[in-house]
């Protein structure tokens, strides 16, 4: 599906990124990403430390299924995208994107009163791997009455 | 498996937890959680007000994954969990609902985040997530208060023979345990509010300031009768901000005394003071530290509050059964300045020389004693006499008269008025008046 410009811009801004995957037995697993970008209106990429989140990487390598939530800490505005992923090793442009992302996130949490030491365990930069998500579904996930609504249709529910 | 209780600072609601589930067709779903509660060492509960998909998924596939984050050091923990039940009533549901209500009240969203149900999960596995910071936090349980210090505090409280001694010992105890900013409030079930009696660690005592039942942490602790806390106030509206701004001139106009507050507080806890299943008051403690009140601190403050509740009940019960003091001429030569005292019947508020003093039962007590002083020239009063005084029409004060007298005494002292109340032995007080009081009754 095609994402709105609003969501594409949101993904590339300093927002927290979390990923849900699952193994062959349908057991879910959680990971965080350290940077994201829109490739085009239907495809986004997020950067994940395979060192910190080996289960999620193994799951995506095995079945590609992923749900990715982007959430802005200051006001909890959140979107969840679902679809299938392909993995590739991070290149220098990805490493640079991730470096800038981490600097932005440290600054953002610093402004909210959370010190560097508290935030650093969430932002590993080892073995950075890129997961490219072909978006099949998009949902609003901001807490409130619209949580779970499809991002492009106010009636369909299924992503909360 | 490491015990869940070692992760207690993950449950403070400071750093959001994350839950991942899958639909029957294998599509994952991931969302932040507003609330995760430790039920026991093997179970957790989540409140899931908004996210229908998570609720639907766990009914299709009960296996879920949870990521918890330590509010103290940021360390992350992966939990494999299995959904076991959903509850919309019972003690556990109520506990979670009360805690949610407290946090909602603190962020100005009281009544908006109404809890419908909680989902309870069994914890199958807990594993720390490797951290680039390299710190291994396994087995790094939260520091606990010193038992020897707590033991000494409990002994000191039980050794006290009067209300003021008990309350001072409680505030001293909080300070010895590392919490020098504390307020003790007395419950008034008839007016459904709490009144500040004593405090420690603030610029002014705030004696006589009031908090309605259900208002903020203090009010919610009173009506739910369980401790409620907020451990990261960096982004929420602080209790008392609005009323802290009031000046003595505002007090005279509004008849409202501001609750003392710590401007840079980061953590706050309100603990009910209970004896024989009756609420006597609330102990409110705050700290400039983040995550100051962990589970062990909460338990410690509960122990101090219950010791205090028993000691206060004993002080009231064991007040000497003396007859009212003999009529005594007012000693010394008071000043000859006229002191204008006004007692408003509508709310029992008392003004001295146009300055607001107090209202409610304490106001009625003050007006009564001043009336006796003016009409009979007597300045000594016993609690027994006051309990029996028909003019006071005070059935509700019999249980905590000593506390009310203490609060009145503190308030008069703080306002530096020409009318003061001093402790004159157990169950006795003396009115010290520097001038010639004239009492006016108003509507």
Coordinates of C-alpha atoms in Angstrom, one line a residue:
Chain A
X1 CA 0.0 0.0 0.0
X2 CA 1.0 3.6 -0.5
X3 CA 1.9 5.7 2.6
X4 CA 0.9 9.3 3.1
X5 CA 3.7 12.0 3.0
X6 CA 2.9 12.7 6.7
X7 CA 3.8 9.1 7.6
X8 CA 6.8 9.0 5.4
X9 CA 8.1 12.2 7.0
X10 CA 7.3 10.9 10.5
X11 CA 9.3 7.7 9.9
X12 CA 12.4 9.7 9.1
X13 CA 12.1 12.0 12.1
X14 CA 13.6 11.2 15.6
X15 CA 11.0 8.7 16.7
X16 CA 11.4 5.5 18.6
X17 CA 11.2 2.4 16.4
X18 CA 10.2 -1.1 17.6
X19 CA 9.8 -4.2 15.6
X20 CA 7.7 -7.3 16.2
X21 CA 8.7 -10.6 14.5
X22 CA 7.8 -14.2 15.0
X23 CA 9.5 -17.6 14.6
X24 CA 8.2 -20.8 13.0
X25 CA 6.3 -21.7 16.1
X26 CA 4.5 -18.4 16.0
X27 CA 6.3 -17.1 19.1
X28 CA 6.7 -13.3 18.8
X29 CA 10.0 -11.5 19.5
X30 CA 10.8 -7.8 20.0
X31 CA 13.6 -5.6 18.7
X32 CA 14.4 -1.9 18.5
X33 CA 15.7 -0.2 15.4
X34 CA 18.3 2.6 15.4
X35 CA 17.3 4.6 12.4
X36 CA 14.7 4.6 9.6
X37 CA 14.0 6.0 6.1
X38 CA 11.3 5.9 3.4
X39 CA 12.6 4.3 0.2
X40 CA 9.5 5.1 -1.7
X41 CA 5.8 5.4 -0.9
X42 CA 5.4 1.6 -0.3
X43 CA 8.8 0.7 1.1
X44 CA 10.6 1.8 4.3
X45 CA 13.9 0.7 5.8
X46 CA 14.9 0.4 9.4
X47 CA 18.4 -0.3 10.8
X48 CA 18.8 -3.1 13.4
X49 CA 21.7 -4.3 15.5
X50 CA 22.0 -8.0 14.8
X51 CA 24.3 -8.3 17.7
X52 CA 21.6 -7.0 20.2
X53 CA 18.5 -8.5 18.5
X54 CA 19.6 -11.9 17.0
X55 CA 16.2 -13.5 17.4
X56 CA 14.4 -10.8 15.4
X57 CA 17.0 -10.9 12.6
X58 CA 16.7 -14.7 12.5
X59 CA 12.9 -14.5 12.3
X60 CA 12.9 -11.9 9.5
X61 CA 15.5 -14.0 7.6
X62 CA 13.3 -17.1 8.0
X63 CA 9.8 -15.7 7.2
X64 CA 10.1 -12.0 6.6
X65 CA 7.0 -11.1 8.7
X66 CA 7.3 -7.9 10.6
X67 CA 5.3 -5.2 12.4
X68 CA 7.1 -1.9 13.0
X69 CA 5.8 0.8 15.2
X70 CA 7.2 4.4 15.0
X71 CA 6.4 6.5 18.1
X72 CA 7.3 10.0 19.1
X73 CA 8.2 10.2 22.8
X74 CA 7.1 13.8 23.3
X75 CA 3.4 13.3 22.5
X76 CA 3.0 9.5 21.9
X77 CA 1.9 9.9 18.3
X78 CA 2.5 6.5 16.8
X79 CA 2.0 4.5 13.5
X80 CA 2.3 0.8 13.0
X81 CA 3.3 -0.6 9.6
X82 CA 3.0 -4.3 8.7
X83 CA 4.4 -6.3 5.8
X84 CA 7.2 -8.5 4.7
X85 CA 10.9 -7.7 5.1
X86 CA 14.1 -8.5 3.3
X87 CA 17.5 -8.1 5.1
X88 CA 20.8 -6.7 3.9
X89 CA 24.0 -5.7 5.5
X90 CA 24.3 -2.0 6.5
X91 CA 26.4 0.2 4.1
X92 CA 28.2 3.4 5.0
X93 CA 25.1 5.5 4.2
X94 CA 23.1 3.4 6.7
X95 CA 25.8 3.7 9.3
X96 CA 25.8 7.5 8.9
X97 CA 22.0 7.6 9.1
X98 CA 22.1 5.5 12.2
X99 CA 24.8 7.7 13.8
X100 CA 22.6 10.8 13.2
X101 CA 19.5 9.0 14.4
X102 CA 21.2 8.1 17.7
X103 CA 22.5 11.6 18.2
X104 CA 19.0 13.0 17.7
X105 CA 17.5 10.5 20.1
X106 CA 20.0 11.2 22.8
X107 CA 19.3 14.9 22.4
X108 CA 15.5 14.4 22.4
X109 CA 15.6 12.3 25.6
X110 CA 18.0 14.6 27.2
X111 CA 15.5 17.4 26.7
X112 CA 12.9 15.2 28.4
X113 CA 15.1 14.7 31.4
X114 CA 16.5 11.2 30.6
X115 CA 20.3 11.0 30.8
X116 CA 22.6 9.4 28.2
X117 CA 23.4 6.4 30.4
X118 CA 19.7 5.5 30.7
X119 CA 19.1 5.6 27.0
X120 CA 22.3 4.1 25.7
X121 CA 21.3 0.4 26.4
X122 CA 18.5 0.8 23.7
X123 CA 20.7 2.1 20.9
X124 CA 23.3 -0.5 20.0
X125 CA 25.4 0.1 16.9
X126 CA 27.1 -3.3 16.4
X127 CA 26.4 -5.4 13.4
X128 CA 24.0 -3.0 11.8
X129 CA 21.6 -4.7 9.4
X130 CA 18.9 -3.1 7.3
X131 CA 15.4 -4.5 7.2
X132 CA 13.5 -3.3 4.1
X133 CA 9.7 -3.5 4.7
X134 CA 7.2 -3.7 1.9
X135 CA 4.2 -2.2 3.6
X136 CA 1.0 -4.1 3.4
X137 CA -0.9 -2.4 6.2
X138 CA -0.6 0.8 8.1
X139 CA -2.4 1.8 11.4
X140 CA -2.7 4.7 13.7
X141 CA -1.4 3.6 17.1
X142 CA -1.5 6.8 19.1
X143 CA -3.2 6.0 22.4
X144 CA -6.8 7.1 22.3
X145 CA -10.0 6.4 20.5
X146 CA -8.4 6.2 17.0
X147 CA -5.8 3.6 18.1
X148 CA -6.1 0.6 15.8
X149 CA -7.7 2.5 12.9
X150 CA -6.1 2.0 9.5
X151 CA -4.0 5.0 8.7
X152 CA -5.8 5.6 5.5
X153 CA -9.3 4.4 6.4
X154 CA -11.0 5.6 9.6
X155 CA -13.2 2.5 9.9
X156 CA -11.1 -0.6 9.4
X157 CA -9.6 -1.9 12.6
X158 CA -6.8 -4.4 13.2
X159 CA -3.5 -2.9 14.2
X160 CA -3.7 -1.8 17.8
Chain B
X1 CA 14.9 -17.8 36.1
X2 CA 15.6 -14.5 37.8
X3 CA 12.7 -13.5 40.1
X4 CA 10.4 -10.8 38.8
X5 CA 10.8 -8.8 42.0
X6 CA 14.4 -8.1 41.0
X7 CA 12.9 -6.1 38.1
X8 CA 10.7 -3.9 40.3
X9 CA 11.9 -0.7 38.8
X10 CA 10.7 -1.8 35.4
X11 CA 7.1 -1.6 36.7
X12 CA 7.2 2.1 37.6
X13 CA 5.6 3.2 34.3
X14 CA 8.5 5.6 33.7
X15 CA 9.8 3.9 30.6
X16 CA 7.1 2.3 28.5
X17 CA 7.1 -1.5 28.1
X18 CA 6.5 -3.2 24.8
X19 CA 4.4 -6.2 23.9
X20 CA 4.5 -8.3 20.7
X21 CA 1.8 -10.7 19.8
X22 CA 0.9 -12.6 16.6
X23 CA -2.4 -13.2 14.9
X24 CA -3.5 -16.7 14.0
X25 CA -2.1 -16.2 10.4
X26 CA 1.3 -15.4 11.9
X27 CA 1.2 -11.6 11.3
X28 CA 3.0 -9.9 14.2
X29 CA 1.7 -6.9 16.1
X30 CA 3.8 -4.7 18.4
X31 CA 2.7 -1.9 20.7
X32 CA 3.8 0.1 23.7
X33 CA 2.0 -0.6 27.0
X34 CA 0.7 2.1 29.4
X35 CA 0.9 -0.2 32.4
X36 CA 2.5 -3.5 33.4
X37 CA 2.0 -4.7 36.9
X38 CA 3.9 -7.4 38.8
X39 CA 1.2 -9.7 40.2
X40 CA 3.6 -12.2 41.9
X41 CA 7.0 -13.7 41.1
X42 CA 5.5 -15.6 38.1
X43 CA 2.7 -13.4 36.8
X44 CA 2.3 -10.0 35.3
X45 CA -0.8 -8.1 34.3
X46 CA -1.3 -5.5 31.6
X47 CA -3.9 -2.8 31.2
X48 CA -4.8 -2.7 27.6
X49 CA -7.3 0.2 27.2
X50 CA -6.8 1.1 23.6
X51 CA -5.2 -1.8 21.7
X52 CA -7.9 -4.1 20.5
X53 CA -5.5 -6.0 18.2
X54 CA -3.3 -7.2 21.1
X55 CA -6.3 -8.4 23.0
X56 CA -7.6 -10.3 20.0
X57 CA -4.2 -11.8 19.2
X58 CA -3.6 -13.3 22.6
X59 CA -6.9 -15.0 22.5
X60 CA -5.9 -16.6 19.2
X61 CA -2.3 -17.3 20.3
X62 CA -1.6 -16.9 24.0
X63 CA 2.2 -16.7 23.6
X64 CA 3.5 -13.2 23.6
X65 CA 6.8 -11.4 24.1
X66 CA 7.3 -8.5 26.5
X67 CA 10.2 -6.0 26.8
X68 CA 10.7 -4.4 30.1
X69 CA 13.1 -1.5 30.8
X70 CA 14.7 -0.6 34.1
X71 CA 13.8 3.0 35.0
X72 CA 17.0 3.1 37.0
X73 CA 19.7 2.0 34.5
X74 CA 17.9 1.6 31.2
X75 CA 18.7 -2.2 31.1
X76 CA 16.2 -4.2 29.0
X77 CA 14.7 -7.6 29.7
X78 CA 12.9 -10.0 27.3
X79 CA 10.1 -12.0 28.8
X80 CA 8.3 -14.9 27.2
X81 CA 4.8 -14.7 28.5
X82 CA 1.6 -16.8 28.1
X83 CA -1.9 -15.3 28.5
X84 CA -3.9 -17.0 31.3
X85 CA -6.9 -14.8 31.9
X86 CA -8.7 -11.5 31.6
X87 CA -10.3 -9.8 34.6
X88 CA -12.7 -7.0 35.0
X89 CA -13.3 -7.2 38.7
X90 CA -11.7 -8.5 41.9
X91 CA -8.8 -7.3 44.1
X92 CA -6.1 -7.5 41.4
X93 CA -8.3 -5.6 38.9
X94 CA -9.0 -2.9 41.5
X95 CA -5.3 -2.6 42.4
X96 CA -4.4 -2.0 38.8
X97 CA -7.3 0.4 38.3
X98 CA -6.4 2.4 41.3
X99 CA -2.8 2.8 40.2
X100 CA -3.9 3.8 36.8
X101 CA -6.2 6.3 38.2
X102 CA -3.4 7.8 40.3
X103 CA -1.1 8.2 37.3
X104 CA -3.9 9.6 35.2
X105 CA -4.8 12.2 37.9
X106 CA -1.1 13.2 38.0
X107 CA -1.0 14.0 34.3
X108 CA -4.3 15.8 34.4
X109 CA -6.3 13.0 32.7
X110 CA -8.4 11.9 35.6
X111 CA -11.4 10.0 34.4
X112 CA -10.2 9.7 30.9
X113 CA -8.2 6.5 31.2
X114 CA -11.0 4.4 32.7
X115 CA -9.8 0.8 32.9
X116 CA -12.1 -1.8 31.4
X117 CA -10.2 -5.0 31.9
X118 CA -6.7 -6.4 32.6
X119 CA -5.0 -9.3 31.0
X120 CA -3.0 -11.7 33.2
X121 CA 0.1 -13.6 31.9
X122 CA 2.3 -16.3 33.2
X123 CA 6.0 -15.5 32.9
X124 CA 7.8 -18.4 31.2
X125 CA 11.3 -17.0 30.8
X126 CA 13.2 -13.8 31.6
X127 CA 16.4 -12.9 29.8
X128 CA 18.5 -9.7 29.9
X129 CA 19.1 -8.1 26.5
X130 CA 22.8 -7.5 25.8
X131 CA 23.7 -3.9 26.2
X132 CA 26.2 -1.8 24.3
X133 CA 26.9 -0.1 27.6
X134 CA 28.3 -3.5 28.6
X135 CA 26.9 -3.4 32.1
X136 CA 25.6 -6.6 33.4
X137 CA 22.7 -5.8 35.7
X138 CA 21.7 -9.4 36.4
X139 CA 21.2 -9.8 40.1
X140 CA 21.5 -6.0 40.6
X141 CA 18.4 -5.8 42.8
X142 CA 17.1 -2.4 43.9
X143 CA 18.8 -1.1 47.0
X144 CA 16.6 -1.6 50.0
X145 CA 16.2 0.6 53.1
X146 CA 18.3 -0.3 56.2
X147 CA 16.3 -2.7 58.5
X148 CA 18.3 -1.6 61.5
X149 CA 17.3 2.1 60.9
X150 CA 13.7 1.0 60.3
X151 CA 13.7 -1.0 63.5
X152 CA 14.9 2.0 65.5
X153 CA 12.2 4.3 63.9
X154 CA 9.5 1.8 64.8
X155 CA 10.7 1.7 68.4
X156 CA 10.9 5.5 68.7
X157 CA 7.3 5.9 67.4
X158 CA 5.9 3.3 69.8
X159 CA 7.7 5.0 72.7
X160 CA 5.8 8.3 72.2
X161 CA 3.1 9.4 74.7
X162 CA 1.3 12.1 72.7
X163 CA 0.2 12.9 69.2
X164 CA 2.9 15.5 68.6
X165 CA 5.6 13.1 69.6
X166 CA 4.2 10.3 67.3
X167 CA 4.0 12.6 64.3
X168 CA 7.5 14.1 65.0
X169 CA 8.9 10.6 65.3
X170 CA 7.3 9.6 62.0
X171 CA 8.8 12.6 60.2
X172 CA 12.2 12.0 61.8
X173 CA 12.0 8.4 60.7
X174 CA 11.3 9.4 57.1
X175 CA 14.3 11.7 57.2
X176 CA 16.5 8.9 58.7
X177 CA 15.5 6.7 55.8
X178 CA 16.6 9.3 53.3
X179 CA 13.3 11.2 52.8
X180 CA 13.5 14.6 54.5
X181 CA 10.5 16.1 52.7
X182 CA 7.2 14.7 54.2
X183 CA 3.7 15.8 55.2
X184 CA 1.2 14.2 57.5
X185 CA -2.4 14.8 56.8
X186 CA -5.4 13.9 58.9
X187 CA -8.5 12.4 57.4
X188 CA -11.9 14.1 57.8
X189 CA -14.4 11.6 56.5
X190 CA -17.4 13.9 57.1
X191 CA -16.0 16.7 54.8
X192 CA -14.3 14.1 52.7
X193 CA -10.9 15.7 52.8
X194 CA -7.5 15.6 54.4
X195 CA -5.9 18.4 56.4
X196 CA -2.2 19.0 56.8
X197 CA -1.2 18.6 60.5
X198 CA 2.6 18.6 60.4
X199 CA 5.3 18.6 57.7
X200 CA 9.1 18.5 57.5
X201 CA 11.5 19.8 54.9
X202 CA 9.5 22.7 53.5
X203 CA 9.8 26.5 53.7
X204 CA 6.5 26.6 55.6
X205 CA 4.5 23.9 57.4
X206 CA 1.2 24.3 55.5
X207 CA -0.7 23.3 58.6
X208 CA -4.4 23.5 57.9
X209 CA -4.0 23.1 54.1
X210 CA -6.6 20.7 52.6
X211 CA -6.7 18.0 49.9
X212 CA -10.1 16.6 48.8
X213 CA -10.6 12.9 48.7
X214 CA -9.9 11.7 45.2
X215 CA -7.6 14.7 44.4
X216 CA -4.1 13.8 43.3
X217 CA -2.0 11.1 44.9
X218 CA -3.0 12.0 48.5
X219 CA -6.7 11.9 47.8
X220 CA -6.5 8.7 45.9
X221 CA -4.4 7.0 48.6
X222 CA -7.2 8.1 51.0
X223 CA -10.1 6.7 49.1
X224 CA -8.4 3.5 47.8
X225 CA -6.6 2.9 51.1
X226 CA -3.5 1.8 49.4
X227 CA -0.1 3.5 48.6
X228 CA 0.1 5.3 45.3
X229 CA 3.2 6.7 43.8
X230 CA 4.7 8.5 40.8
X231 CA 8.4 8.0 40.2
X232 CA 9.1 10.4 37.4
X233 CA 7.5 13.8 37.5
X234 CA 9.8 15.2 34.9
X235 CA 6.9 15.4 32.4
X236 CA 3.8 15.6 34.5
X237 CA 1.9 18.3 36.2
X238 CA 3.0 18.5 39.8
X239 CA 0.6 18.2 42.6
X240 CA 0.1 21.5 44.3
X241 CA 1.6 23.7 41.6
X242 CA -1.5 25.7 41.2
X243 CA -2.2 26.2 44.9
X244 CA 1.5 26.7 45.8
X245 CA 1.3 30.1 44.1
X246 CA -1.1 31.4 46.7
X247 CA 0.0 34.2 49.1
X248 CA -1.3 35.0 52.6
X249 CA -3.4 37.7 51.0
X250 CA -5.0 35.0 48.8
X251 CA -5.5 32.9 51.9
X252 CA -7.5 35.7 53.5
X253 CA -9.7 36.0 50.4
X254 CA -10.2 32.3 49.5
X255 CA -9.8 30.7 53.0
X256 CA -7.5 28.2 51.3
X257 CA -4.1 27.4 52.6
X258 CA -1.5 26.1 50.1
X259 CA -0.2 22.6 50.5
X260 CA 3.6 22.7 51.0
X261 CA 5.5 21.4 47.9
X262 CA 9.0 20.6 46.7
X263 CA 9.5 22.6 43.4
X264 CA 11.9 20.1 42.0
X265 CA 10.2 16.9 43.2
X266 CA 10.7 14.0 40.8
X267 CA 9.1 11.2 42.9
X268 CA 6.1 11.3 45.2
X269 CA 4.3 8.7 47.3
X270 CA 1.2 8.8 49.4
X271 CA 0.7 6.1 52.0
X272 CA -2.6 5.7 54.0
X273 CA -2.3 5.8 57.8
X274 CA -4.7 3.0 58.8
X275 CA -5.6 1.4 62.1
X276 CA -8.4 -1.1 62.7
X277 CA -9.4 -0.8 59.1
X278 CA -10.1 3.0 59.6
X279 CA -8.3 5.7 57.7
X280 CA -6.7 8.1 60.1
X281 CA -4.7 10.1 57.5
X282 CA -2.1 10.0 54.8
X283 CA 1.7 10.2 54.9
X284 CA 3.0 12.0 51.8
X285 CA 6.7 11.9 51.0
X286 CA 8.5 13.4 48.0
X287 CA 12.0 13.4 46.7
X288 CA 14.1 15.3 44.1
X289 CA 15.5 11.9 43.0
X290 CA 14.0 9.9 40.1
X291 CA 12.7 6.4 41.1
X292 CA 13.1 7.3 44.8
X293 CA 10.3 5.0 45.9
X294 CA 10.8 1.4 44.9
X295 CA 8.8 -1.5 46.2
X296 CA 10.9 -1.9 49.3
X297 CA 10.6 1.8 50.2
X298 CA 6.8 1.6 49.7
X299 CA 6.7 -1.3 52.1
X300 CA 8.9 0.5 54.6
X301 CA 6.7 3.6 54.6
X302 CA 3.6 1.5 55.0
X303 CA 5.2 -0.1 58.1
X304 CA 6.0 3.3 59.5
X305 CA 2.5 4.6 58.7
X306 CA 0.8 1.6 60.4
X307 CA 3.0 1.9 63.5
X308 CA 2.1 5.6 63.6
X309 CA -1.6 4.8 63.2
X310 CA -1.6 2.5 66.2
X311 CA 0.4 4.9 68.3
X312 CA -2.0 7.7 67.4
X313 CA -5.0 5.6 68.3
X314 CA -3.4 4.7 71.6
X315 CA -2.7 8.3 72.4
X316 CA -6.3 9.2 71.8
X317 CA -7.5 6.2 73.9
X318 CA -5.2 6.7 76.8
X319 CA -5.7 10.4 77.3
X320 CA -5.9 11.0 81.1
X321 CA -9.5 11.0 82.2
X322 CA -9.0 14.2 84.1
X323 CA -11.9 16.6 84.9
X324 CA -11.7 20.0 83.2
X325 CA -9.0 22.1 84.8
X326 CA -10.2 24.3 87.6
X327 CA -11.1 27.8 86.6
X328 CA -7.9 29.7 86.5
X329 CA -7.4 33.4 86.3
X330 CA -5.4 34.5 83.3
X331 CA -1.9 35.0 84.5
X332 CA 0.3 37.9 83.6
X333 CA -0.7 41.1 82.0
X334 CA -1.8 40.7 78.4
X335 CA -1.3 43.6 76.1
X336 CA -4.2 46.0 75.9
X337 CA -4.4 45.9 72.1
X338 CA -7.8 44.8 70.9
X339 CA -7.7 41.6 68.9
X340 CA -10.6 41.3 66.4
X341 CA -11.7 37.7 66.0
X342 CA -14.4 36.7 63.5
X343 CA -16.1 33.3 63.4
X344 CA -18.1 32.6 60.3
X345 CA -20.8 30.0 61.0
X346 CA -21.1 29.0 57.4
X347 CA -17.8 27.1 57.2
X348 CA -16.5 27.7 60.8
X349 CA -13.7 29.8 59.4
X350 CA -11.9 32.0 61.9
X351 CA -10.1 35.3 61.1
X352 CA -7.9 37.1 63.6
X353 CA -7.3 40.7 62.8
X354 CA -8.6 40.0 59.3
X355 CA -6.0 37.3 58.7
X356 CA -7.5 33.9 57.7
X357 CA -6.6 31.3 60.3
X358 CA -8.5 28.0 59.8
X359 CA -11.9 26.6 59.1
X360 CA -13.9 23.4 59.8
X361 CA -13.7 21.6 63.1
X362 CA -10.4 23.3 64.0
X363 CA -12.0 26.7 63.5
X364 CA -15.0 25.7 65.7
X365 CA -12.5 24.6 68.4
X366 CA -10.7 27.9 68.3
X367 CA -13.9 29.9 68.4
X368 CA -15.1 27.8 71.4
X369 CA -11.9 28.3 73.4
X370 CA -11.8 32.0 72.7
X371 CA -15.4 32.3 73.8
X372 CA -14.7 30.6 77.1
X373 CA -11.6 32.8 77.5
X374 CA -13.6 36.0 77.0
X375 CA -16.6 35.0 79.0
X376 CA -15.0 33.1 81.9
X377 CA -11.5 34.3 81.9
X378 CA -10.2 30.8 81.6
X379 CA -7.3 29.8 79.4
X380 CA -6.7 26.1 80.2
X381 CA -8.7 23.4 78.5
X382 CA -8.7 19.6 78.7
X383 CA -9.5 17.4 75.8
X384 CA -12.1 15.6 77.9
X385 CA -13.9 18.9 78.5
X386 CA -13.8 19.7 74.8
X387 CA -15.1 16.2 73.9
X388 CA -18.1 16.8 76.2
X389 CA -18.8 20.4 75.3
X390 CA -22.3 20.5 73.8
X391 CA -21.7 23.9 72.3
X392 CA -19.2 22.3 70.0
X393 CA -21.8 19.8 68.5
X394 CA -18.8 17.7 67.5
X395 CA -19.6 14.0 67.4
X396 CA -17.1 13.5 64.7
X397 CA -14.1 14.8 66.6
X398 CA -14.0 12.2 69.4
X399 CA -11.5 10.0 67.6
X400 CA -8.9 12.5 66.6
X401 CA -9.2 15.5 68.8
X402 CA -5.5 15.5 69.8
X403 CA -4.5 15.7 66.1
X404 CA -6.8 18.6 65.5
X405 CA -5.5 20.5 68.5
X406 CA -1.9 19.9 67.2
X407 CA -2.8 21.2 63.7
X408 CA -4.5 24.3 65.2
X409 CA -1.4 24.9 67.4
X410 CA 0.9 24.6 64.4
X411 CA -1.2 26.9 62.3
X412 CA -1.4 29.6 65.0
X413 CA 2.3 29.4 65.5
X414 CA 3.0 29.6 61.8
X415 CA 0.8 32.7 61.3
X416 CA 2.5 34.4 64.3
X417 CA -0.8 35.6 65.7
X418 CA -1.5 37.3 69.0
X419 CA -3.5 34.1 69.9
X420 CA -1.4 31.0 70.5
X421 CA -2.1 27.6 71.8
X422 CA 0.5 25.7 73.9
X423 CA 0.8 22.2 75.0
X424 CA 0.2 22.1 78.8
X425 CA 0.7 18.4 79.6
X426 CA -1.0 15.3 78.3
X427 CA -4.5 16.1 77.1
X428 CA -4.3 19.7 78.1
X429 CA -3.8 22.9 76.2
X430 CA -3.5 26.5 77.2
X431 CA -4.6 29.6 75.2
X432 CA -2.0 32.4 75.3
X433 CA -3.6 35.7 74.2
X434 CA -1.6 38.9 73.8
X435 CA -4.3 41.5 73.9
X436 CA -8.0 41.9 74.4
X437 CA -10.0 39.6 72.1
X438 CA -13.4 40.6 70.8
X439 CA -15.3 37.7 69.2
X440 CA -17.7 38.5 66.4
X441 CA -20.0 35.9 65.0
X442 CA -20.8 36.2 61.3
X443 CA -22.7 34.2 58.7

